Coordinates of C-alpha atoms in Angstrom, one line a residue:
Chain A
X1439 CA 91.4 97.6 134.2
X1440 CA 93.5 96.9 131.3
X1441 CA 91.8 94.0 128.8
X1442 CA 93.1 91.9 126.5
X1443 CA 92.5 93.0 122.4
X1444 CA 91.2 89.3 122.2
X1445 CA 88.5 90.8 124.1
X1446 CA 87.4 91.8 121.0
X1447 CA 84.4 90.3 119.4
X1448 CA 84.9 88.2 116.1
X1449 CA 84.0 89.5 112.7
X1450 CA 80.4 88.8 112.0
X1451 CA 79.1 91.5 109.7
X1452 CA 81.9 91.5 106.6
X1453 CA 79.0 91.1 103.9
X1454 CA 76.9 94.2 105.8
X1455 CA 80.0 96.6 104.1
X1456 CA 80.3 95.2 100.6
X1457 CA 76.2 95.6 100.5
X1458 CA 76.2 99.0 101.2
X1459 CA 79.3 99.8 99.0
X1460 CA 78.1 98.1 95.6
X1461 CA 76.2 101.0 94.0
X1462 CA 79.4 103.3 94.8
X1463 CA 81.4 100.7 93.5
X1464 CA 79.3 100.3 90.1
X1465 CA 78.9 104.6 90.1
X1466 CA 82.3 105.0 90.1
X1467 CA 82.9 102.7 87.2
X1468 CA 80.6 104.1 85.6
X1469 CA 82.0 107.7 86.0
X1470 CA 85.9 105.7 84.3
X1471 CA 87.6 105.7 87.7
X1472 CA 90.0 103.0 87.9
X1473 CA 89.3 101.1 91.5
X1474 CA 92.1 100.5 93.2
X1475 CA 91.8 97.6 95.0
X1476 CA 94.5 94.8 96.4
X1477 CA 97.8 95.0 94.6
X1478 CA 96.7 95.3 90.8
X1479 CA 99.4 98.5 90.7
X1480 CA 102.4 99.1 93.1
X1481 CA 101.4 101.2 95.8
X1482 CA 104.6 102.7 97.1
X1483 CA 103.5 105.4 99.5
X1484 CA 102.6 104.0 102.4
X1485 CA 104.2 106.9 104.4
X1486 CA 101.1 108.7 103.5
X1487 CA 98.7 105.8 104.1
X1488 CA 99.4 102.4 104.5
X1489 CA 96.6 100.3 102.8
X1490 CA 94.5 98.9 105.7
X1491 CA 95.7 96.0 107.5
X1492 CA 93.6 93.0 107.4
X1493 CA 93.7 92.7 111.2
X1494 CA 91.9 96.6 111.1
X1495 CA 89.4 95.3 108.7
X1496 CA 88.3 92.5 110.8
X1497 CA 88.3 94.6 114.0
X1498 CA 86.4 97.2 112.3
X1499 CA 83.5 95.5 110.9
X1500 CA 82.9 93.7 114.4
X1501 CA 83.4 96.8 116.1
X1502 CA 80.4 98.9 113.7
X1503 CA 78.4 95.8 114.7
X1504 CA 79.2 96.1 118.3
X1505 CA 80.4 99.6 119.0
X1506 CA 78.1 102.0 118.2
X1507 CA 76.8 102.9 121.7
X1508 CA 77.9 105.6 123.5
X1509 CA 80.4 104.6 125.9
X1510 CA 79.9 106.8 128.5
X1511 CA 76.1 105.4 129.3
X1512 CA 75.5 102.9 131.5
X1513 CA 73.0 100.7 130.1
X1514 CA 74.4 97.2 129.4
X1515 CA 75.0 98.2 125.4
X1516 CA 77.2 100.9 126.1
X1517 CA 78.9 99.0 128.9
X1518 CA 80.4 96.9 126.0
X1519 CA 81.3 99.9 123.7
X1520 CA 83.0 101.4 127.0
X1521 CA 84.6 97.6 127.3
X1522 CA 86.2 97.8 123.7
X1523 CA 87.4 101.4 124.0
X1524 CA 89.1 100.1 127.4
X1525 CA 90.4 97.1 125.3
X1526 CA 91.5 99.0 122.1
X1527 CA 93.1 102.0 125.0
X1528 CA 95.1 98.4 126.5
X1529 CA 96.5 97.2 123.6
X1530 CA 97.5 100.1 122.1
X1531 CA 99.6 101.4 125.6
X1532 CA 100.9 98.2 125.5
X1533 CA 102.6 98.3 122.4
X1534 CA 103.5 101.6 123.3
X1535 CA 104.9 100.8 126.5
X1536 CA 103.3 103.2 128.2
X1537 CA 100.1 103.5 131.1
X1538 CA 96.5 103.3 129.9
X1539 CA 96.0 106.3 131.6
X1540 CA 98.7 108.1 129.6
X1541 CA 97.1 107.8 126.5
X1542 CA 94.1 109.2 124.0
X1543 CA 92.9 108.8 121.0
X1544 CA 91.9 111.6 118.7
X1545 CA 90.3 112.5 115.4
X1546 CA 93.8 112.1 113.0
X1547 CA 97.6 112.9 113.5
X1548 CA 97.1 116.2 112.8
X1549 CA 94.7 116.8 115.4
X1550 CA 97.3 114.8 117.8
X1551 CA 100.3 116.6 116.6
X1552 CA 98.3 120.3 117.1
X1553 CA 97.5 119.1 120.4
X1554 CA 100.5 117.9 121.4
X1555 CA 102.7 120.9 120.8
X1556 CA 100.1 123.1 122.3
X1557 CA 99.1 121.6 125.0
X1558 CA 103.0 120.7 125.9
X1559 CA 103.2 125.0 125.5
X1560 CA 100.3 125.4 127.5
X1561 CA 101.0 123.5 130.3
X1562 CA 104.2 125.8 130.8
X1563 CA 103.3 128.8 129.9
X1564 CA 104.5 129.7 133.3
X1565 CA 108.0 129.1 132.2
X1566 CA 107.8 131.0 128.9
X1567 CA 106.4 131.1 125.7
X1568 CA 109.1 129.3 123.4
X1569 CA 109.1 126.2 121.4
X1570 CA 112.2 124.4 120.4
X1571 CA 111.8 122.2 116.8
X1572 CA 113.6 120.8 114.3
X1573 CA 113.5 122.2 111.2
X1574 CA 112.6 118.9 109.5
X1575 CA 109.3 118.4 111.6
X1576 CA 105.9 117.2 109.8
X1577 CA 104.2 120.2 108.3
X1578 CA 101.2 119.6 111.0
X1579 CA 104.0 120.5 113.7
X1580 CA 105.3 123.1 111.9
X1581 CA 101.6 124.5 111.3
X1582 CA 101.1 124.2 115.2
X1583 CA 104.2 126.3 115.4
X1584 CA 103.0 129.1 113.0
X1585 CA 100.0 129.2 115.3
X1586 CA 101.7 129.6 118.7
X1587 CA 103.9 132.5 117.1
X1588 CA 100.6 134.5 115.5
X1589 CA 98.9 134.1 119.7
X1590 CA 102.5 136.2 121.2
X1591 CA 104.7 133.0 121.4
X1592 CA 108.2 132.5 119.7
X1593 CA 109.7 129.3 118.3
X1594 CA 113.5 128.5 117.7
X1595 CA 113.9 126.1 114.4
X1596 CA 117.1 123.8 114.4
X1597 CA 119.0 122.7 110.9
X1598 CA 119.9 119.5 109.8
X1599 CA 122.8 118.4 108.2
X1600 CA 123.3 116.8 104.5
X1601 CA 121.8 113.4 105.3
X1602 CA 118.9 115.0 107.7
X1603 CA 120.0 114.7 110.7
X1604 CA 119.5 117.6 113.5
X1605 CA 122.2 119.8 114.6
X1606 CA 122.3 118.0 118.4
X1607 CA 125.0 120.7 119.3
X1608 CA 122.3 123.4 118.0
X1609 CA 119.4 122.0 119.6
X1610 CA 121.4 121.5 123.1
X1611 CA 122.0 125.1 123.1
X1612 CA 118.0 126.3 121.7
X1613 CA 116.4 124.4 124.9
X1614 CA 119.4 126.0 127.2
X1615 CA 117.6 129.2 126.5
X1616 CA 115.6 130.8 129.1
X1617 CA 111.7 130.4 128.7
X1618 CA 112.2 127.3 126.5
X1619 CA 108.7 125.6 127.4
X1620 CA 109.1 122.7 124.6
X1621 CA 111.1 121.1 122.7
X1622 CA 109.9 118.9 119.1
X1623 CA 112.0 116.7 117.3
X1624 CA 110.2 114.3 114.7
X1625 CA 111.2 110.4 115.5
X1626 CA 112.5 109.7 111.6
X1627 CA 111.9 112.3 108.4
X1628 CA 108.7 110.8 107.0
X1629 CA 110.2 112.3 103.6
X1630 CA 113.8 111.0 103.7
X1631 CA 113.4 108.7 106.3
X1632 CA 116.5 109.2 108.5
X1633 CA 116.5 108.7 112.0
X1634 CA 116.7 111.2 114.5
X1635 CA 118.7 111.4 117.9
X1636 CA 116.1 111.4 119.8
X1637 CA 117.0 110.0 123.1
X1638 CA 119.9 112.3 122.7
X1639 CA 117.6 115.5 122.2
X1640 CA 115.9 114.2 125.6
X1641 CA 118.6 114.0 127.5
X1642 CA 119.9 117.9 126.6
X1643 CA 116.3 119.1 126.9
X1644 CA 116.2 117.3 130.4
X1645 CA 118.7 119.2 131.5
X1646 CA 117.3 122.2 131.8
X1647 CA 113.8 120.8 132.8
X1648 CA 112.3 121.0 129.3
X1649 CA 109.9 118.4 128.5
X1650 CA 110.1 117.0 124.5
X1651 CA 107.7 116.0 122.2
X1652 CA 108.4 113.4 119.7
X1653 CA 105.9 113.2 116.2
X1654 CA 106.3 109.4 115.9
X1655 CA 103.8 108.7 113.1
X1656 CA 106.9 106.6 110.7
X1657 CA 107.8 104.7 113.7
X1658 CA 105.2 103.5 115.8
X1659 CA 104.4 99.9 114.7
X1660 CA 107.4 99.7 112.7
X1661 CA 109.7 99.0 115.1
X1662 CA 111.3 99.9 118.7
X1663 CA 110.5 103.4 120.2
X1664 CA 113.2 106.5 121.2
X1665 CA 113.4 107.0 124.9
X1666 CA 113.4 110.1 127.4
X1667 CA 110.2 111.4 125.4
X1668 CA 107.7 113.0 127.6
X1669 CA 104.9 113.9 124.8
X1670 CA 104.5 111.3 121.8
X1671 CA 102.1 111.2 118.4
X1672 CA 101.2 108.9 115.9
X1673 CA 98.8 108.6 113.3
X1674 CA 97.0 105.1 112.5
X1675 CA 96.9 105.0 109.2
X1676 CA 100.3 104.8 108.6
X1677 CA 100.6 101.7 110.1
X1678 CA 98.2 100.0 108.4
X1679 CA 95.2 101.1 110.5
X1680 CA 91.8 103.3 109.5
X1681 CA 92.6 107.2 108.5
X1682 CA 91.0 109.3 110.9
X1683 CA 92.6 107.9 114.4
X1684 CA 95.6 109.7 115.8
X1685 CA 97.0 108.6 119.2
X1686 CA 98.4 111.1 121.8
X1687 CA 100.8 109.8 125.0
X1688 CA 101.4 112.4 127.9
X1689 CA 103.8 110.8 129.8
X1690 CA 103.0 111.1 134.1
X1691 CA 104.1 114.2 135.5
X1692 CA 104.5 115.9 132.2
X1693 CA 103.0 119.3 132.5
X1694 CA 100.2 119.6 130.1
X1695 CA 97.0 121.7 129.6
X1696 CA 94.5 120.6 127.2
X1697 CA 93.7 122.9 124.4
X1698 CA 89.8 122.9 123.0
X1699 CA 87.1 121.2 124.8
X1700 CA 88.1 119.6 128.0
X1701 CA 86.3 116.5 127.1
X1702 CA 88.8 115.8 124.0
X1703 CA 91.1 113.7 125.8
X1704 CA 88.7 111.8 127.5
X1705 CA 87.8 110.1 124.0
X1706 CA 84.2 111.2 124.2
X1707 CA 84.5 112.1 120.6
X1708 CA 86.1 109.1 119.5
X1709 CA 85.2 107.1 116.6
X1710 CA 85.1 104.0 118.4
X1711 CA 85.1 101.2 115.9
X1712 CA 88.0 102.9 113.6
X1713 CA 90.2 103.2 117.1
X1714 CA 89.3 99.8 118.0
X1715 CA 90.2 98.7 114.6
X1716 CA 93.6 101.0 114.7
X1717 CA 94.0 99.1 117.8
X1718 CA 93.8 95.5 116.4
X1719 CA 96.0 96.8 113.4
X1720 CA 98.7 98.1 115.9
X1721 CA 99.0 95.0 117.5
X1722 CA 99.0 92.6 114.4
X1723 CA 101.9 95.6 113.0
X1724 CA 103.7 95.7 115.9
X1725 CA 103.9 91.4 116.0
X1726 CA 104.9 91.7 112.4
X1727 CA 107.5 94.5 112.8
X1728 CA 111.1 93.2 112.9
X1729 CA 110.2 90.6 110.4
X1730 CA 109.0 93.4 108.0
X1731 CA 111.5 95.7 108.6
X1732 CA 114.5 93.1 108.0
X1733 CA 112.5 92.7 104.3
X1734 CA 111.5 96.7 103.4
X1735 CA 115.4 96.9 104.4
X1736 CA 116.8 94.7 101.9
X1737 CA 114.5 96.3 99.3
X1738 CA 115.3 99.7 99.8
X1739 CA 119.1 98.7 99.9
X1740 CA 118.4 97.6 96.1
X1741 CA 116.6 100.6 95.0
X1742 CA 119.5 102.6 96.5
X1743 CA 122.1 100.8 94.8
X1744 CA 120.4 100.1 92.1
X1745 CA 118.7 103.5 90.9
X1746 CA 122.3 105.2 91.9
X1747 CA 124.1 102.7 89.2
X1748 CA 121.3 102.9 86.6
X1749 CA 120.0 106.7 86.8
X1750 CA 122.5 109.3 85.7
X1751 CA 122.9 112.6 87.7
X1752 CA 120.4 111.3 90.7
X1753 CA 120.8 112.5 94.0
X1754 CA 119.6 109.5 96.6
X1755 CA 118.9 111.4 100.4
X1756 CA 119.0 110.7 103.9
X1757 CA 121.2 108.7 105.8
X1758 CA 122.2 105.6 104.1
X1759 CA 122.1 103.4 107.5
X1760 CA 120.8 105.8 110.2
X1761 CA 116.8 105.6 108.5
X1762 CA 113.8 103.9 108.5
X1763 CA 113.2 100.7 107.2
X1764 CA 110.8 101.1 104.4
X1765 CA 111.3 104.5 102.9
X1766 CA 113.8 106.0 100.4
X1767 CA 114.1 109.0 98.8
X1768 CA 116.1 110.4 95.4
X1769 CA 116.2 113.1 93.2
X1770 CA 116.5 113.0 89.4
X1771 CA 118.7 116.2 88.1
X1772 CA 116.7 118.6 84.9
X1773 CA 113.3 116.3 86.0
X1774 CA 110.0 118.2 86.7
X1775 CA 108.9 116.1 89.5
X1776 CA 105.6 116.4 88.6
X1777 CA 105.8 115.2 85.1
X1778 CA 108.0 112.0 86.7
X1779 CA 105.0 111.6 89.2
X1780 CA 102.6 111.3 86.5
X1781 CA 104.6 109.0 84.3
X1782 CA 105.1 106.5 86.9
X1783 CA 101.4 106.3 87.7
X1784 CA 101.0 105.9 83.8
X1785 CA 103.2 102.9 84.7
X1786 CA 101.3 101.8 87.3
X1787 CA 103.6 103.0 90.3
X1788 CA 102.3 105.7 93.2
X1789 CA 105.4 107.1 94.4
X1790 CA 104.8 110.8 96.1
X1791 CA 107.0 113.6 95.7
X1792 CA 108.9 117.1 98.2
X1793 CA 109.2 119.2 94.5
X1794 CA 107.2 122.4 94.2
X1795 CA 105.3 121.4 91.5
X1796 CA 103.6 118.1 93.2
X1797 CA 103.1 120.1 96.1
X1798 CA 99.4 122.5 96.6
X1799 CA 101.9 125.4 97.5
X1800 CA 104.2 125.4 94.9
X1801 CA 107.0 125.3 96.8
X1802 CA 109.5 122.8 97.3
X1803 CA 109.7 120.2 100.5
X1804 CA 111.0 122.1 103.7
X1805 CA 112.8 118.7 104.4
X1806 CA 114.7 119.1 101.0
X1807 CA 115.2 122.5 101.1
X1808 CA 116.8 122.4 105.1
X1809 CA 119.1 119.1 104.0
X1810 CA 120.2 121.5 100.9
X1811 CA 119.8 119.1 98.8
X1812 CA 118.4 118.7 95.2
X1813 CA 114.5 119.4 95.7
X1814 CA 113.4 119.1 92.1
X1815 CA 112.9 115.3 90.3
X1816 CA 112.6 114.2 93.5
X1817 CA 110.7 110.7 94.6
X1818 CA 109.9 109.3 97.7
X1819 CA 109.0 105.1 97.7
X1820 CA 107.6 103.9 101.0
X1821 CA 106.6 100.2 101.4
X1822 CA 104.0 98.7 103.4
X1823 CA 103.3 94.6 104.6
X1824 CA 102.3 93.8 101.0
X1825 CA 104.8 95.5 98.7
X1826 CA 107.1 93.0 96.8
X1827 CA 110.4 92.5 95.6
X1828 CA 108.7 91.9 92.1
X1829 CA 107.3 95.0 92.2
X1830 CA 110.1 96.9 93.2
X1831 CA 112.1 94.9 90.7
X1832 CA 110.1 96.1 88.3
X1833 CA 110.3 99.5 89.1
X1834 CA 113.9 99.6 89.0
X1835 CA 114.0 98.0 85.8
X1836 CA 111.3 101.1 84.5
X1837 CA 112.6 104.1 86.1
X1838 CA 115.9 104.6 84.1
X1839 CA 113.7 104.3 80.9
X1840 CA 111.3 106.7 82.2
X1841 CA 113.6 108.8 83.7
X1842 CA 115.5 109.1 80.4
X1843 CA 112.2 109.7 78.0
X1844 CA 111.4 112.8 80.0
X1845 CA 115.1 114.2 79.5
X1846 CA 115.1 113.4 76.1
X1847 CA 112.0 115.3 75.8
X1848 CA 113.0 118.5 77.7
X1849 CA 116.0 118.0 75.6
X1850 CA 118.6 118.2 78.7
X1851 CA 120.6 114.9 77.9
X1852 CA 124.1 115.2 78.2
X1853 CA 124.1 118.5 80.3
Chain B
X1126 CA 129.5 140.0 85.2
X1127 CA 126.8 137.9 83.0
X1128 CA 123.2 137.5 84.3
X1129 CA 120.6 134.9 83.1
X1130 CA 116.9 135.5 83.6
X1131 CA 115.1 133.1 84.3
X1132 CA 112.3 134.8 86.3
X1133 CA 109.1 133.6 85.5
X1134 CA 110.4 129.8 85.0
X1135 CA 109.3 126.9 87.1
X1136 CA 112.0 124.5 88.4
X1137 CA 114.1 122.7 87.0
X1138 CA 114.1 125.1 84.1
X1139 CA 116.0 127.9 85.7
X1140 CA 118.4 124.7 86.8
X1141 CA 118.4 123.8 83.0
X1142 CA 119.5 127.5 81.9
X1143 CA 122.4 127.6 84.4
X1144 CA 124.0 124.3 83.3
X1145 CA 123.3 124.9 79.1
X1146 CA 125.2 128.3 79.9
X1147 CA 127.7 128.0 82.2
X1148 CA 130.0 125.8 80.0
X1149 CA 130.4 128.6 77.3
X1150 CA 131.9 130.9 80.1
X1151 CA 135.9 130.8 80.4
X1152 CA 136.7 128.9 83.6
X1153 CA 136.6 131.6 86.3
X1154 CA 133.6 133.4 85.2
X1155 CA 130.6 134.6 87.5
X1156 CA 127.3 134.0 86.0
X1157 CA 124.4 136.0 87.8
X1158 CA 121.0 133.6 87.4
X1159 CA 117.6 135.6 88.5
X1160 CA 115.0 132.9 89.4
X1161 CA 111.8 133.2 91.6
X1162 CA 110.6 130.0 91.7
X1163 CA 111.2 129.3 95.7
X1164 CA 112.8 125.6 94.5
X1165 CA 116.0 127.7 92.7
X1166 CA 117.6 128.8 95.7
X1167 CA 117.4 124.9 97.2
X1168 CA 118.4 123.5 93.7
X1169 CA 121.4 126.1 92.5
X1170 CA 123.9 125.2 95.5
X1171 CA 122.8 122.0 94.8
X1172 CA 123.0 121.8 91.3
X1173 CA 126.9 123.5 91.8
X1174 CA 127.7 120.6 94.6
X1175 CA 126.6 118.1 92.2
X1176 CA 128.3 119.4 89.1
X1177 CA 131.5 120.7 91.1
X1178 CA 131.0 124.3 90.1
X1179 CA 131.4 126.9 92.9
X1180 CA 128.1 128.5 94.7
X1181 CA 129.3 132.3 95.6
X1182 CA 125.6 132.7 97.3
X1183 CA 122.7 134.9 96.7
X1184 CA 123.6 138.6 96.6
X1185 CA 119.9 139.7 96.4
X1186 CA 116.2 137.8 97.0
X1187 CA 115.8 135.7 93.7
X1188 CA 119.5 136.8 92.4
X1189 CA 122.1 133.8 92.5
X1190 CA 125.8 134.0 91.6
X1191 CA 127.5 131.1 90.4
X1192 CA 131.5 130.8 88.9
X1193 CA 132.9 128.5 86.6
X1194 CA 135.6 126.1 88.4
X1195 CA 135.7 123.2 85.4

């Protein structure tokens, strides 16, 4: 039985959280961290992690007061924790268009994405042993990847083109090849934000049986979903919802064997009240979606225009109208990316970054680097339900300065 | 042919080199740059798309050949 999210119990407990997180609050003073709470500096990475929506905050605190139980116990407590995962399970498939029964929750989009791609491979390994991805996939994909080729499997990586966009010709012809058992092609570049040909992808993959898998953690609850998928991903918190929930869809009559314990897609592990707040935030995103998208649109249109006219020798990426609403992505020529990074928090502006330097590897963005495009300087902005035009007006109006302070002191102006 | 080491540098340094050199070459002239920092072979084709100058391609790992066109 699918039930409605207003099933939900009404917040009751708000003042139990703030109790218990005063002394943290007061110790981290006290140790000079700067708390960052509401909108005091311009939080422009929401790609990463969107700042929790008020719908999951609400849903969350009811849900610790009335969720705890285990839900697979049959005593009338656990009944009702089993009742909201059954709710949250509802309104999430719903948004998602797809069956109850075709989706599960896990521990993060990580977890989800490393599921996904090897469960999808495991479920075929009759066929063969070889994956089919894009070469701009999520690093979690590409890590799933790595490990499917260390256990005796191969995997075929297609290109993109200048603005990010797959090689469809190229991928057609990888999943033509025999013992293709999946196919992975990210929904949208969560660094540059263009839109992939996804339905497309599908289609060629479907044509030689080969089911594809679709990491849809920048689009779900941002607007409408690709068709033709078979396996789907997404990851909570980037939709405004707690860290720590990942969703995974395995559409009917997709071949598909579990990898780990059994149990894991049954949600026995689940953190109930964070799914059942990523639940509430889905739905609240979701209603909100077209509205927000028309907005994050128009303001990435300015910073595009805007920090092309105003920043000499910068490189803006990704398609300019094949992309994702809220996300934009540019690269400042003879600018350590780090050192930019750093004086735009000084500014009060969290922007993240694909160069080497900002990254724990030292290497530069594998979504740069496949586009061919300039990886150093580089800055990606992603807005979320409470970024403004003032703040994004006032970023515009700071970057050229900053931008030319830092040239001035590496002494590269006028190269 | 002229070769610029910049082994050892961090990007955009080795980025930096190339374009304070490669405007004292005479228009035609091959400049080798040697750079192991893993963004250099992303950001010298780039840099040369940007800047118009041609990209002849990397004869060796961490070796990258560039020509003066303007």
């Amino acid at each position: 039985m699918v039930l409605p999210l207003s099933h939900l119990p009404s917040p009751t407990v708000a003042h139990y959280s703030t109790k218990v997180l005063t002394p943290l609050r007061g110790s981290a003073r006290r140790r000079g961290y700067r708390l960052i709470v509401g909108v005091s500096e311009a939080y422009f990475d929401a790609a990463s992690a969107a700042p929790l929506h008020p719908a999951a905050r609400q849903a969350l605190a009811a849900a610790l007061d009335d969720g705890w139980a285990d839900p697979a116990r049959l005593y009338s407590r656990a009944r009702r924790a089993r009742q909201l995962l059954d709710a949250a399970r509802g309104a999430t498939a719903e948004v998602l268009g797809v069956r109850p029964d075709e989706l599960s929750f896990t521990a993060g989009g990580t977890a989800a994405a490393h599921t996904a791609v090897l469960g999808g491979l495991a479920g075929r390994a009759r066929v063969g042993g070889r994956l089919v991805h894009s070469a701009i996939e999520h690093s979690a994909v590409l890590h799933a990847a790595e490990r499917h080729v260390a256990a005796g499997g191969t995997a075929a990586s297609v290109g993109v083109d200048r603005l990010g966009r797959v090689d469809l010709a190229a991928f057609a012809a990888e999943v033509a090849a025999p013992g293709t058992a999946l196919a992975a092609l990210i929904s949208a570049s969560h660094e540059v934000g263009t839109v992939q040909p996804v339905a497309e992808a599908a289609e060629a993959a479907a044509a030689h049986g080969v089911p594809l898998y679709v990491d849809a953690a920048q689009s779900v609850g941002r607007g409408p979903l690709p068709s033709g998928w078979s396996i789907l991903t997404a990851s909570a918190h980037k939709w405004g919802g707690p860290p720590g929930v990942g969703l995974l869809v395995v559409r009917k009559g997709t071949r598909f064997l579990t990898p780990g314990p059994a149990e894991e897609r049954t949600d026995r592990n689940a953190d109930l009240p964070s799914l059942v707040a990523a639940a509430a935030s889905l739905r609240a995103a979701a209603a909100e979606a077209a509205d927000l998208a028309d907005r994050h649109r128009a303001l990435v249109d300015r910073i595009r225009a805007t920090v092309a006219a105003t920043v000499p020798d910068v490189e803006v990426v990704g398609d300019p109208a094949a992309r994702l609403p809220h996300l934009v992505t540019f690269s400042c020529l003879y600018v350590d990316g780090e050192a930019l990074l750093h004086a735009l928090d000084r500014r009060g502006f969290a922007v993240s970054s694909g160069s080497s330097c900002t990254s724990s590897t030292l290497t530069p963005s594998h979504v740069l680097v496949a586009m061919g495009v300039l990886s150093h300087g580089n800055v990606r902005v992603s807005l979320h339900r409470e970024s403004t035009a003032e703040e994004v007006d006032r970023f515009l109006a700071e970057l050229p300065g900053i931008v030319a302070d830092l040239r001035a002191e590496a002494g590269v102006v006028n190269l | 042919m002229e070769i610029l080491d910049c082994r050892g540098q961090r990007c955009p340094l080795p980025v930096i080199a190339l374009a304070r050199r490669l405007p004292d070459l005479p228009v035609g002239a091959t400049l080798r740059v040697l750079a192991d920092d893993p963004a250099a072979a992303t950001d010298i084709p780039a840099w040369c798309r940007m800047r118009g100058q041609d990209y002849l391609g990397s004869p060796e790992r961490f070796a990258f050949d560039v020509r003066r066109a303007g």
